[in-house]
PDB file of C-alpha atoms in Angstrom:
ATOM      1  CA  MET A   9      -8.420   1.524  35.933  1.00 61.00           C
ATOM      2  CA  THR A  10      -8.946   2.544  32.644  1.00 80.00           C
ATOM      3  CA  LEU A  11      -7.156   5.557  31.329  1.00 91.00           C
ATOM      4  CA  SER A  12      -9.005   8.816  30.368  1.00 92.00           C
ATOM      5  CA  GLY A  13      -8.176  10.793  27.436  1.00 94.00           C
ATOM      6  CA  GLU A  14      -9.362  13.656  25.801  1.00 95.00           C
ATOM      7  CA  LEU A  15     -10.246  14.195  21.746  1.00 96.00           C
ATOM      8  CA  LYS A  16      -8.135  17.269  20.474  1.00 95.00           C
ATOM      9  CA  GLY A  17      -8.526  18.189  17.054  1.00 94.00           C
ATOM     10  CA  THR A  18      -6.970  14.968  15.331  1.00 95.00           C
ATOM     11  CA  VAL A  19      -5.313  13.187  18.626  1.00 96.00           C
ATOM     12  CA  VAL A  20      -6.206  12.020  21.541  1.00 97.00           C
ATOM     13  CA  ILE A  21      -4.213  13.290  24.731  1.00 97.00           C
ATOM     14  CA  THR A  22      -3.657  11.359  28.332  1.00 96.00           C
ATOM     15  CA  GLY A  23      -2.245  12.520  31.221  1.00 93.00           C
ATOM     16  CA  LYS A  24       1.276  11.142  32.110  1.00 92.00           C
ATOM     17  CA  GLN A  25      -0.221   7.634  33.425  1.00 92.00           C
ATOM     18  CA  GLY A  26      -0.684   6.970  29.869  1.00 94.00           C
ATOM     19  CA  ILE A  27       3.181   7.122  28.877  1.00 94.00           C
ATOM     20  CA  GLU A  28       3.889   4.683  31.843  1.00 92.00           C
ATOM     21  CA  GLU A  29       0.958   2.675  30.945  1.00 93.00           C
ATOM     22  CA  LEU A  30       0.958   2.629  27.291  1.00 95.00           C
ATOM     23  CA  HIS A  31       3.758   3.494  25.585  1.00 95.00           C
ATOM     24  CA  ARG A  32       6.220   2.408  28.077  1.00 93.00           C
ATOM     25  CA  THR A  33       4.699  -1.065  27.990  1.00 92.00           C
ATOM     26  CA  SER A  34       3.425  -1.403  24.899  1.00 95.00           C
ATOM     27  CA  PHE A  35       4.418   1.767  22.594  1.00 96.00           C
ATOM     28  CA  TYR A  36       1.076   2.834  21.874  1.00 96.00           C
ATOM     29  CA  GLY A  37       1.644   6.719  20.911  1.00 96.00           C
ATOM     30  CA  ARG A  38       4.225   9.445  21.609  1.00 96.00           C
ATOM     31  CA  PRO A  39       5.313  10.755  24.897  1.00 95.00           C
ATOM     32  CA  ARG A  40       4.828  14.726  24.737  1.00 94.00           C
ATOM     33  CA  GLY A  41       6.179  16.197  27.849  1.00 94.00           C
ATOM     34  CA  ASP A  42       4.237  14.988  30.308  1.00 94.00           C
ATOM     35  CA  THR A  43       1.199  13.891  28.207  1.00 95.00           C
ATOM     36  CA  LEU A  44       0.726  11.011  25.435  1.00 96.00           C
ATOM     37  CA  GLU A  45      -0.335  11.688  22.037  1.00 97.00           C
ATOM     38  CA  LEU A  46      -2.418   8.858  20.744  1.00 97.00           C
ATOM     39  CA  SER A  47      -3.386   9.007  16.666  1.00 97.00           C
ATOM     40  CA  LEU A  48      -6.862   8.201  16.145  1.00 97.00           C
ATOM     41  CA  ALA A  49      -6.492   4.833  14.849  1.00 97.00           C
ATOM     42  CA  GLU A  50      -4.920   4.066  17.992  1.00 97.00           C
ATOM     43  CA  SER A  51      -7.257   5.751  20.177  1.00 97.00           C
ATOM     44  CA  ALA A  52     -10.186   3.689  18.576  1.00 97.00           C
ATOM     45  CA  TYR A  53      -8.447   0.471  19.136  1.00 97.00           C
ATOM     46  CA  LEU A  54      -7.566   1.060  22.835  1.00 97.00           C
ATOM     47  CA  ILE A  55     -11.381   2.536  23.309  1.00 97.00           C
ATOM     48  CA  TYR A  56     -12.131  -1.360  21.511  1.00 96.00           C
ATOM     49  CA  MET A  57      -9.635  -2.883  23.803  1.00 95.00           C
ATOM     50  CA  LYS A  58     -11.131  -1.228  26.924  1.00 95.00           C
ATOM     51  CA  LYS A  59      -7.867   0.290  27.764  1.00 95.00           C
ATOM     52  CA  ILE A  60      -8.963   3.510  27.882  1.00 96.00           C
ATOM     53  CA  THR A  61     -11.900   6.075  27.318  1.00 96.00           C
ATOM     54  CA  VAL A  62     -12.066   9.250  25.911  1.00 97.00           C
ATOM     55  CA  GLN A  63     -14.131  12.691  26.766  1.00 94.00           C
ATOM     56  CA  CYS A  64     -15.052  15.152  24.058  1.00 93.00           C
ATOM     57  CA  GLU A  65     -16.204  18.451  25.484  1.00 89.00           C
ATOM     58  CA  GLY A  66     -17.265  16.662  28.595  1.00 88.00           C
ATOM     59  CA  GLU A  67     -18.991  14.035  26.989  1.00 93.00           C
ATOM     60  CA  GLU A  68     -17.602  10.055  27.031  1.00 95.00           C
ATOM     61  CA  LEU A  69     -17.302   8.937  23.450  1.00 96.00           C
ATOM     62  CA  ASP A  70     -17.952   5.103  23.194  1.00 96.00           C
ATOM     63  CA  PHE A  71     -16.395   3.052  20.163  1.00 97.00           C
ATOM     64  CA  GLU A  72     -18.962   3.932  17.830  1.00 97.00           C
ATOM     65  CA  ARG A  73     -19.171   7.629  18.515  1.00 96.00           C
ATOM     66  CA  PHE A  74     -15.529   8.089  18.566  1.00 97.00           C
ATOM     67  CA  PHE A  75     -15.268   5.781  15.288  1.00 97.00           C
ATOM     68  CA  ILE A  76     -17.885   7.906  13.716  1.00 97.00           C
ATOM     69  CA  ARG A  77     -16.210  11.358  14.619  1.00 96.00           C
ATOM     70  CA  ALA A  78     -12.904   9.997  13.423  1.00 97.00           C
ATOM     71  CA  SER A  79     -14.230   9.151  10.238  1.00 97.00           C
ATOM     72  CA  ASN A  80     -15.640  12.752  10.183  1.00 96.00           C
ATOM     73  CA  ILE A  81     -12.036  13.959  10.709  1.00 96.00           C
ATOM     74  CA  VAL A  82     -10.030  11.702   8.541  1.00 96.00           C
ATOM     75  CA  LYS A  83     -10.987  10.383   4.811  1.00 95.00           C
ATOM     76  CA  ASN A  84     -11.264   6.954   4.988  1.00 95.00           C
ATOM     77  CA  PHE A  85     -10.772   6.450   8.578  1.00 97.00           C
ATOM     78  CA  GLU A  86     -12.006   2.316   9.090  1.00 97.00           C
ATOM     79  CA  LEU A  87      -9.100   1.410   6.464  1.00 97.00           C
ATOM     80  CA  PHE A  88      -6.433   2.802   8.748  1.00 97.00           C
ATOM     81  CA  TYR A  89      -8.368   1.320  11.544  1.00 98.00           C
ATOM     82  CA  ILE A  90      -8.530  -2.096   9.925  1.00 98.00           C
ATOM     83  CA  VAL A  91      -5.006  -2.012   8.891  1.00 98.00           C
ATOM     84  CA  TYR A  92      -3.669  -1.081  12.046  1.00 97.00           C
ATOM     85  CA  LYS A  93      -5.839  -3.647  14.067  1.00 97.00           C
ATOM     86  CA  ASP A  94      -4.485  -6.305  11.866  1.00 97.00           C
ATOM     87  CA  LEU A  95      -1.046  -4.834  12.354  1.00 97.00           C
ATOM     88  CA  ARG A  96      -1.333  -4.912  16.088  1.00 96.00           C
ATOM     89  CA  GLY A  97      -2.956  -7.938  16.198  1.00 95.00           C
ATOM     90  CA  ARG A  98       0.083  -9.778  14.578  1.00 95.00           C
ATOM     91  CA  GLY A  99       2.459  -8.550  17.179  1.00 94.00           C
ATOM     92  CA  TYR A 100       4.176  -5.784  15.508  1.00 96.00           C
ATOM     93  CA  TYR A 101       4.491  -2.216  17.251  1.00 96.00           C
ATOM     94  CA  VAL A 102       2.956   0.219  14.788  1.00 96.00           C
ATOM     95  CA  GLN A 103       3.170   4.368  14.778  1.00 96.00           C
ATOM     96  CA  PRO A 104       1.514   6.753  12.138  1.00 95.00           C
ATOM     97  CA  SER A 105       3.029   7.973   9.222  1.00 93.00           C
ATOM     98  CA  ASP A 106       2.405  10.173   6.435  1.00 88.00           C
ATOM     99  CA  ILE A 107       1.087   7.714   4.072  1.00 91.00           C
ATOM    100  CA  GLY A 108      -0.405   5.192   6.792  1.00 93.00           C
ATOM    101  CA  PHE A 109       2.232   3.175   9.550  1.00 97.00           C
ATOM    102  CA  ARG A 110       5.769   2.829  10.426  1.00 96.00           C
ATOM    103  CA  VAL A 111       6.113  -0.951  11.050  1.00 97.00           C
ATOM    104  CA  TYR A 112       8.951  -2.153  13.354  1.00 96.00           C
ATOM    105  CA  PRO A 113      10.647  -5.684  12.603  1.00 95.00           C
ATOM    106  CA  ARG A 114      10.046  -8.684  15.116  1.00 92.00           C
ATOM    107  CA  GLY A 115      12.097  -7.902  18.502  1.00 90.00           C
ATOM    108  CA  GLY A 116      12.322  -3.793  17.463  1.00 91.00           C
ATOM    109  CA  HIS A 117       9.970  -1.359  18.845  1.00 90.00           C
ATOM    110  CA  PRO A 118      10.390   2.643  19.398  1.00 92.00           C
ATOM    111  CA  GLY A 119      13.387   3.638  20.970  1.00 89.00           C
ATOM    112  CA  LYS A 120      15.009   0.248  20.410  1.00 91.00           C
ATOM    113  CA  GLY A 121      15.703   0.659  16.499  1.00 91.00           C
ATOM    114  CA  PRO A 122      14.527   2.024  13.502  1.00 94.00           C
ATOM    115  CA  ALA A 123      11.256   1.022  11.917  1.00 95.00           C
ATOM    116  CA  GLU A 124      11.679  -1.433   8.867  1.00 96.00           C
ATOM    117  CA  PHE A 125       8.417  -0.842   6.766  1.00 97.00           C
ATOM    118  CA  LEU A 126       6.191   1.936   5.689  1.00 97.00           C
ATOM    119  CA  VAL A 127       2.497   0.811   4.963  1.00 98.00           C
ATOM    120  CA  PHE A 128       0.516   2.744   2.366  1.00 97.00           C
ATOM    121  CA  VAL A 129      -2.978   2.254   3.153  1.00 97.00           C
ATOM    122  CA  THR A 130      -5.681   1.994   0.299  1.00 96.00           C
ATOM    123  CA  SER A 131      -8.961   0.471  -1.096  1.00 96.00           C
ATOM    124  CA  GLU A 132      -9.317  -1.544  -3.725  1.00 95.00           C
ATOM    125  CA  ARG A 133     -11.834   0.664  -5.167  1.00 94.00           C
ATOM    126  CA  ILE A 134      -9.520   3.588  -5.053  1.00 94.00           C
ATOM    127  CA  PRO A 135      -7.286   4.112  -8.072  1.00 94.00           C
ATOM    128  CA  LEU A 136      -4.064   4.447  -7.601  1.00 93.00           C
ATOM    129  CA  LEU A 137      -1.856   6.747  -9.935  1.00 93.00           C
ATOM    130  CA  LEU A 138       1.506   5.159 -10.692  1.00 91.00           C
ATOM    131  CA  SER A 139       3.175   8.526 -10.138  1.00 94.00           C
ATOM    132  CA  VAL A 140       1.619   8.280  -6.660  1.00 94.00           C
ATOM    133  CA  LEU A 141       3.382   4.888  -5.792  1.00 94.00           C
ATOM    134  CA  LYS A 142       6.601   6.179  -7.083  1.00 94.00           C
ATOM    135  CA  LYS A 143       6.624   9.233  -5.083  1.00 95.00           C
ATOM    136  CA  HIS A 144       5.959   6.707  -2.179  1.00 95.00           C
ATOM    137  CA  LEU A 145       8.555   4.462  -3.497  1.00 96.00           C
ATOM    138  CA  ASP A 146      11.117   7.085  -3.608  1.00 95.00           C
ATOM    139  CA  ASN A 147      10.376   8.532  -0.063  1.00 94.00           C
ATOM    140  CA  SER A 148      10.572   4.774   1.144  1.00 95.00           C
ATOM    141  CA  ASP A 149      14.266   4.480  -0.758  1.00 94.00           C
ATOM    142  CA  ASN A 150      15.217   7.717   0.867  1.00 94.00           C
ATOM    143  CA  LYS A 151      14.059   6.589   4.391  1.00 94.00           C
ATOM    144  CA  LYS A 152      15.909   3.417   4.011  1.00 95.00           C
ATOM    145  CA  LYS A 153      12.418   1.710   4.893  1.00 96.00           C
ATOM    146  CA  ARG A 154      10.528  -0.965   2.652  1.00 97.00           C
ATOM    147  CA  LEU A 155       7.137  -0.129   1.133  1.00 97.00           C
ATOM    148  CA  ILE A 156       3.944  -2.080   1.905  1.00 97.00           C
ATOM    149  CA  LEU A 157       0.676  -1.674   0.013  1.00 97.00           C
ATOM    150  CA  ALA A 158      -2.137  -2.953   2.400  1.00 97.00           C
ATOM    151  CA  ILE A 159      -5.091  -3.050   0.110  1.00 97.00           C
ATOM    152  CA  VAL A 160      -8.317  -3.407   2.215  1.00 97.00           C
ATOM    153  CA  ASP A 161     -11.290  -5.004   0.259  1.00 96.00           C
ATOM    154  CA  GLU A 162     -14.805  -4.614   0.684  1.00 93.00           C
ATOM    155  CA  GLU A 163     -15.165  -7.638   3.235  1.00 94.00           C
ATOM    156  CA  SER A 164     -12.328  -6.038   4.994  1.00 95.00           C
ATOM    157  CA  ASP A 165      -9.803  -8.660   4.390  1.00 97.00           C
ATOM    158  CA  ILE A 166      -6.232  -6.904   3.732  1.00 97.00           C
ATOM    159  CA  THR A 167      -3.885  -8.065   0.770  1.00 97.00           C
ATOM    160  CA  HIS A 168      -0.318  -6.906   1.022  1.00 97.00           C
ATOM    161  CA  TYR A 169       2.206  -6.327  -1.509  1.00 97.00           C
ATOM    162  CA  GLU A 170       5.936  -5.067  -1.307  1.00 97.00           C
ATOM    163  CA  VAL A 171       7.012  -2.433  -3.677  1.00 96.00           C
ATOM    164  CA  ARG A 172      10.530  -2.632  -4.906  1.00 94.00           C
ATOM    165  CA  LYS A 173      12.444  -1.032  -7.684  1.00 91.00           C
ATOM    166  CA  ILE A 174      13.993  -3.492 -10.284  1.00 88.00           C
ATOM    167  CA  THR A 175      16.092  -2.897 -13.247  1.00 86.00           C
ATOM    168  CA  PRO A 176      15.234  -6.278 -16.065  1.00 81.00           C
ATOM    169  CA  SER A 177      18.184  -7.025 -17.477  1.00 80.00           C
ATOM    170  CA  GLY A 178      18.946  -9.749 -20.405  1.00 75.00           C
ATOM    171  CA  SER A 179      18.992 -10.137 -24.090  1.00 71.00           C
ATOM    172  CA  SER A 180      16.743 -11.076 -26.769  1.00 64.00           C
ATOM    173  CA  VAL A 181      18.006 -14.160 -29.083  1.00 61.00           C
ATOM    174  CA  LEU A 182      16.213 -12.229 -31.750  1.00 60.00           C
ATOM    175  CA  ARG A 183      18.464 -10.405 -34.135  1.00 63.00           C
ATOM    176  CA  PRO A 184      16.723  -7.416 -35.416  1.00 57.00           C
ATOM    177  CA  THR A 185      15.517  -8.046 -39.265  1.00 68.00           C
ATOM    178  CA  THR A 186      13.490  -5.938 -41.247  1.00 71.00           C
ATOM    179  CA  LEU A 187       9.962  -7.808 -41.706  1.00 72.00           C
ATOM    180  CA  HIS A 188       8.885  -8.089 -45.066  1.00 69.00           C
ATOM    181  CA  SER A 189       5.425  -8.310 -44.175  1.00 73.00           C
ATOM    182  CA  ASN A 190       2.178  -6.295 -44.262  1.00 77.00           C
ATOM    183  CA  VAL A 191       1.582  -4.871 -40.869  1.00 89.00           C
ATOM    184  CA  THR A 192      -1.766  -3.445 -40.014  1.00 92.00           C
ATOM    185  CA  LEU A 193      -2.413  -1.185 -37.517  1.00 92.00           C
ATOM    186  CA  LEU A 194      -5.924  -1.525 -36.032  1.00 92.00           C
ATOM    187  CA  GLU A 195      -7.621   0.259 -32.620  1.00 89.00           C
ATOM    188  CA  ASP A 196      -5.686  -0.909 -30.057  1.00 91.00           C
ATOM    189  CA  ARG A 197      -3.257  -3.336 -31.908  1.00 93.00           C
ATOM    190  CA  CYS A 198      -1.240  -4.300 -34.771  1.00 93.00           C
ATOM    191  CA  MET A 199      -1.603  -7.321 -37.170  1.00 94.00           C
ATOM    192  CA  VAL A 200       0.923  -9.474 -38.805  1.00 92.00           C
ATOM    193  CA  TRP A 201      -0.330 -11.231 -41.901  1.00 91.00           C
ATOM    194  CA  GLU A 202       2.574 -12.668 -43.143  1.00 88.00           C
ATOM    195  CA  PHE A 203       2.916 -16.438 -41.700  1.00 88.00           C
ATOM    196  CA  ASP A 204       6.952 -16.752 -41.709  1.00 86.00           C
ATOM    197  CA  GLY A 205       7.117 -13.469 -40.120  1.00 86.00           C
ATOM    198  CA  SER A 206       4.368 -13.970 -37.457  1.00 89.00           C
ATOM    199  CA  ASN A 207       5.914 -17.442 -36.466  1.00 87.00           C
ATOM    200  CA  MET A 208       9.699 -15.713 -36.545  1.00 86.00           C
ATOM    201  CA  LEU A 209       8.147 -12.867 -34.177  1.00 89.00           C
ATOM    202  CA  HIS A 210       6.252 -15.397 -31.629  1.00 88.00           C
ATOM    203  CA  ASN A 211       8.558 -18.436 -31.846  1.00 86.00           C
ATOM    204  CA  GLU A 212      11.905 -16.748 -31.593  1.00 83.00           C
ATOM    205  CA  GLY A 213      11.355 -13.557 -30.051  1.00 83.00           C
ATOM    206  CA  PHE A 214       7.895 -14.083 -28.085  1.00 88.00           C
ATOM    207  CA  PHE A 215       6.194 -11.488 -29.120  1.00 91.00           C
ATOM    208  CA  GLY A 216       2.633 -11.164 -29.764  1.00 92.00           C
ATOM    209  CA  LYS A 217      -0.058 -13.436 -29.460  1.00 93.00           C
ATOM    210  CA  PRO A 218      -1.273 -15.854 -32.392  1.00 93.00           C
ATOM    211  CA  MET A 219      -4.957 -15.048 -33.643  1.00 89.00           C
ATOM    212  CA  ASP A 220      -4.806 -17.949 -35.380  1.00 90.00           C
ATOM    213  CA  GLU A 221      -2.381 -20.155 -37.496  1.00 85.00           C
ATOM    214  CA  GLY A 222       0.172 -17.648 -39.720  1.00 84.00           C
ATOM    215  CA  HIS A 223      -1.733 -14.158 -38.271  1.00 92.00           C
ATOM    216  CA  LEU A 224      -0.043 -12.340 -34.695  1.00 93.00           C
ATOM    217  CA  GLN A 225      -1.308 -10.028 -32.927  1.00 95.00           C
ATOM    218  CA  LEU A 226       0.945  -7.475 -31.743  1.00 94.00           C
ATOM    219  CA  SER A 227       0.348  -4.693 -28.766  1.00 95.00           C
ATOM    220  CA  LEU A 228       1.177  -1.371 -29.208  1.00 94.00           C
ATOM    221  CA  VAL A 229       3.817  -1.438 -27.031  1.00 93.00           C
ATOM    222  CA  GLU A 230       5.178  -4.252 -28.670  1.00 92.00           C
ATOM    223  CA  SER A 231       4.739  -2.635 -32.023  1.00 91.00           C
ATOM    224  CA  CYS A 232       6.647   0.500 -30.751  1.00 91.00           C
ATOM    225  CA  TYR A 233       9.444  -1.594 -29.568  1.00 88.00           C
ATOM    226  CA  LEU A 234       9.892  -3.295 -33.028  1.00 89.00           C
ATOM    227  CA  LEU A 235       9.503  -0.149 -34.937  1.00 86.00           C
ATOM    228  CA  ASN A 236      12.068   1.561 -32.819  1.00 86.00           C
ATOM    229  CA  ASN A 237      14.868  -1.306 -33.699  1.00 82.00           C
ATOM    230  CA  GLY A 238      13.870  -1.459 -37.560  1.00 82.00           C
ATOM    231  CA  VAL A 239      11.660  -4.732 -37.683  1.00 85.00           C
ATOM    232  CA  LEU A 240       8.428  -3.575 -38.275  1.00 81.00           C
TER     233      LEU A 240
END
């Protein structure tokens, strides 16, 4: 028998039977007293799998109508559904989070242990500010979770990237010495014109990219670093 749920705002609510058949066996949703609360992504997936039907104001919503309605409620809902369906298809237990999903490790599930991953869902067409990425990474670190970017392309293929903080270490064999050469600032780079200076920077310090023999182009970041160290 297919379970019935009611769309209420941004969630779908099922009765007590949903707790028994959906949560305790497959860890869908979150129990709320004698009811089960399902996210829109969970609900769309369960409608697609023919495990539930969803009513809204006395009308049953099939998969198409539910998907369209959910898309009007949640911006880029299709991205969340695509990622959720993929994770479930891979055998992971998934719960919603403020940035996408909480994903449990293999062998884990809600009630047994904490989630291992926070999955941030986005599209390859949506610009991602470094400040936003850092905010999510700091939040993941505070919660002792691993941050995963799930990036959906126009063909609905998903690429996953793990985001971690690293502290570069090491030393340069290039000893800072003043470069006795003319260096010209252009629009988005600097040019080193002298042959020996170009070779020293590139061959010993791996700075820049030769434009031709004896002429080296430096990025603005490299130029600032060399200026700060008294080389330029």
